[in-house]
Amino acid sequence: MMVDRFPSTRQDALQRLEEFVSASPRYAARRNFVHEGHPHVSRLSPAIRDRLLTEQEVVERVLAAHSFSAVEKFVQEVLWRSYWKGWLELRPQVWMSYRERLNWVRQQTPEPVLQRAREVAAGQSGVGIMDRLARELVTTGYLHNHARMWWASFWIHVERLPWELGADFFERHLLDFDPASNTLSWRWVAGLQTPGKTYLVRRSNLEKYADPAWLTDEAGLTRFDDSRVTPAEVEEFADTRPQALPLLPENPPNSARRTGVWLHAEDSSVEESSLKTLPNPALLGFSPEPDQVGPVPRAWRAAAQADSWSRGLAHFDPQVSKACTEPGEWEETLVKLAGELGVARLVAFAPAVGPLADRVPSVRRQLEAAGVELVLLRRPWDSRLWPLARRGFFDFWQRVQVDLRRGKPETEQGLLPGLV
Ligand SMILES: Cc1cc2nc3c(=O)[nH]c(=O)nc-3n(C[C@H](O)[C@H](O)[C@H](O)COP(=O)(O)OP(=O)(O)OC[C@H]3O[C@@H](n4cnc5c(N)ncnc54)[C@H](O)[C@@H]3O)c2cc1C
């Protein structure tokens, strides 16, 4: 049986990966076509984003089945995710700047502009294909990559709306919302990420790649005539210079102290990690969704977290465990329970720069005040790749592909032995 459109359990995600492996050599030729049901792409991003599957597993699986050259494009796309994450991890101030600007824009933008932004997001712009895409995003939680580019470009360069509001709209509705991929892709379309380069949506490109059925409604299409779309001027507010990446261990400390594992939505396969041999840890599951997240991603993530939780319970067989999915003051509950369960040390994979990581200093402070040490780890894949994201993607890719081209893992370090 075929799995759901966007698998929300590890088992279904592994099955989707298997279904996709045989199609992966055709990916390069077809990936830009945006057709109903999205048959030409993997639709794995929600699962990879929450690490029901890791990037490493996906890359290793396709390279085990095919030569590097047959699946290079797909592997490269997966590596875009790692690159964006590393890029933002080296520049957390870009995320902070986006959040500050978003607040500023919400408060200072004239009401008629905000009203237009609400109409466009509600699928009432008057442009048939763009309204269809806005509705698709809200009802399914997904848009094809090319459609995200069109829509973001429509928002910024055709409607001339503030990019931060568009990025926030995606954040509320994408199943795969990722602070790095989303913020940096919006910046890229706006012309901020690669200075001097904007992405302009064009009618000829829509006619070549969009499902023909979506263009039968021609309303508003002339606004995309190739010569009509010109770049909006978008001001840069962020300091994009890279900082040093804080070093984090890959393995939990070896000691007799009573240990708990903090399961959260940024890493939903801890039993497939260096934590897997921890003897009898307590399990604490906390990372409720912020209030503004829409119902479709909320439901998807609840299913993914329930799956992560039940795999954690089955693997670790903990004597004590507690999960919380209620939003609100969950940090306090986490700290209280860690105390009640007698945990002296809580270990977790460090959330990447974004909304959950923003709450880590407060979690740490409260845990430490209760006498509980917080130990954050990083997966080897991230430790090796993120520091390489100091410059552009192609510099990153040149360095990474040397190891990936070798194909099957040759050492204990897996596919990336040479990168430290
Ligand atoms: C404006 C905009 C906003 C975006 N916001 C997000 C977001 O919040 N979260 C998110 O995961 N992706 C985001 N992307 C990237 C990309 O659109 C999605 O990762 C992709 O569409 C996921 O669908 P898929 O799994 O079917 O992709 P496939 O084409 O099957 O790609 C396979 C995998 O490669 C990775 N990948 C593919 N394209 C990209 C890309 N351009 N950047 C980074 N990784 C990529 C994903 O992990 C994906 O699952 C955004 C792109 C744009 C233009």
Coordinates of N, CA and C and ligand atoms in Angstrom, one line a residue, residues 20 27 31 41-46 48-49 74 77-78 80-81 84 142-145 148-149 152 170 174 176-178 181-182 185-186 189, ligand 1:
F20 N 10.7 6.0 -3.5 CA 11.4 7.1 -4.3 C 12.7 6.7 -4.9
Y27 N 14.8 12.1 -11.3 CA 14.6 13.3 -10.5 C 15.1 14.6 -11.2
R31 N 12.2 17.3 -11.9 CA 12.0 17.9 -10.6 C 11.3 19.3 -10.7
V41 N 8.7 14.6 -7.2 CA 9.6 14.9 -6.1 C 9.3 13.9 -5.0
S42 N 10.2 13.9 -4.0 CA 10.1 12.9 -2.9 C 9.0 13.1 -1.9
R43 N 8.6 14.4 -1.7 CA 7.6 14.7 -0.6 C 8.1 14.3 0.8
L44 N 9.4 14.1 0.9 CA 10.0 13.7 2.2 C 10.3 14.8 3.1
S45 N 10.2 16.1 2.7 CA 10.8 17.1 3.5 C 10.2 17.2 4.9
P46 N 8.9 17.1 5.1 CA 8.4 17.1 6.6 C 9.1 16.1 7.4
I48 N 12.1 14.6 6.8 CA 13.5 14.9 7.0 C 13.7 16.1 8.0
R49 N 12.8 17.1 7.8 CA 12.9 18.3 8.7 C 12.8 17.9 10.2
F74 N 19.6 14.9 -6.9 CA 18.8 14.7 -5.7 C 19.7 14.8 -4.4
E77 N 20.3 18.3 -3.6 CA 19.2 19.0 -3.0 C 19.1 18.7 -1.5
V78 N 19.3 17.5 -1.2 CA 19.3 17.1 0.3 C 20.4 17.9 1.0
W80 N 21.4 20.8 0.2 CA 21.0 22.2 0.4 C 20.4 22.4 1.8
R81 N 19.7 21.4 2.2 CA 19.1 21.6 3.6 C 20.2 21.7 4.6
W84 N 22.0 25.2 4.3 CA 21.2 26.3 4.8 C 21.3 26.2 6.4
Y142 N 1.8 21.9 2.2 CA 3.0 21.7 1.3 C 2.9 22.5 0.0
L143 N 4.0 23.0 -0.5 CA 4.1 23.5 -1.8 C 5.4 22.9 -2.4
H144 N 5.3 22.6 -3.7 CA 6.5 22.2 -4.5 C 7.6 23.3 -4.4
N145 N 8.9 23.0 -4.5 CA 9.9 24.0 -4.4 C 9.7 25.1 -5.5
R148 N 7.0 27.3 -4.5 CA 7.4 28.3 -3.4 C 8.2 29.4 -4.0
M149 N 9.0 29.1 -5.0 CA 9.8 30.2 -5.6 C 8.9 31.2 -6.3
A152 N 6.7 33.2 -3.6 CA 7.5 34.2 -2.9 C 7.9 35.3 -3.8
F170 N 4.4 31.4 5.5 CA 4.9 30.0 5.2 C 5.1 29.3 6.6
L174 N 3.5 25.6 6.6 CA 4.3 24.5 6.1 C 4.4 23.3 7.1
D176 N 6.8 21.3 6.7 CA 8.2 21.2 6.9 C 8.9 22.5 7.3
F177 N 8.1 23.4 7.9 CA 8.7 24.7 8.2 C 10.1 24.5 8.9
D178 N 11.1 25.2 8.3 CA 12.4 25.1 8.8 C 13.0 26.5 8.8
S181 N 15.9 26.9 6.0 CA 15.5 26.8 4.6 C 14.5 27.9 4.3
N182 N 13.5 28.2 5.2 CA 12.5 29.1 4.9 C 13.1 30.6 4.9
S185 N 15.6 31.0 2.1 CA 15.1 31.0 0.7 C 14.3 32.2 0.4
W186 N 13.5 32.8 1.4 CA 12.8 34.0 1.2 C 13.9 35.1 0.9
V189 N 15.1 34.8 -2.7 CA 14.1 35.3 -3.7 C 14.2 36.8 -3.7
Ligands
LIG1 C1 10.5 30.5 -0.4 C2 10.9 29.1 0.0 C3 10.6 28.6 1.2 C4 11.0 27.4 1.6 N1 10.8 26.9 2.9 C5 11.2 25.7 3.3 C6 10.9 25.3 4.6 O1 10.4 26.0 5.5 N2 11.3 24.0 5.0 C7 11.9 23.2 4.1 O2 12.2 22.0 4.4 N3 12.2 23.6 2.8 C8 11.8 24.8 2.4 N4 12.1 25.2 1.1 C9 12.9 24.3 0.3 C10 12.2 23.4 -0.6 O3 11.1 24.0 -1.3 C11 11.6 22.2 0.1 O4 12.6 21.5 0.9 C12 11.1 21.1 -0.9 O5 10.1 21.7 -1.7 C13 10.6 19.9 -0.2 O6 9.8 19.1 -1.0 P1 10.3 17.6 -1.3 O7 10.7 16.9 -0.1 O8 9.3 17.0 -2.1 O9 11.6 17.9 -2.1 P2 12.6 17.1 -3.1 O10 12.7 17.8 -4.4 O11 12.2 15.7 -3.2 O12 13.9 17.2 -2.4 C14 14.5 16.2 -1.5 C15 14.9 16.9 -0.2 O13 16.0 17.8 -0.5 C16 15.8 19.0 0.4 N5 15.6 20.1 -0.5 C17 15.1 20.2 -1.7 N6 15.1 21.4 -2.2 C18 15.6 22.2 -1.2 C19 15.8 23.6 -1.1 N7 15.6 24.4 -2.1 N8 16.4 24.0 0.1 C20 16.6 23.2 1.1 N9 16.4 21.9 1.0 C21 15.9 21.4 -0.1 C22 14.7 18.6 1.3 O14 15.1 18.0 2.5 C23 13.9 17.7 0.5 O15 13.1 16.8 1.3 C24 11.7 26.5 0.7 C25 12.0 27.0 -0.6 C26 11.5 28.2 -1.0 C27 11.8 28.7 -2.4

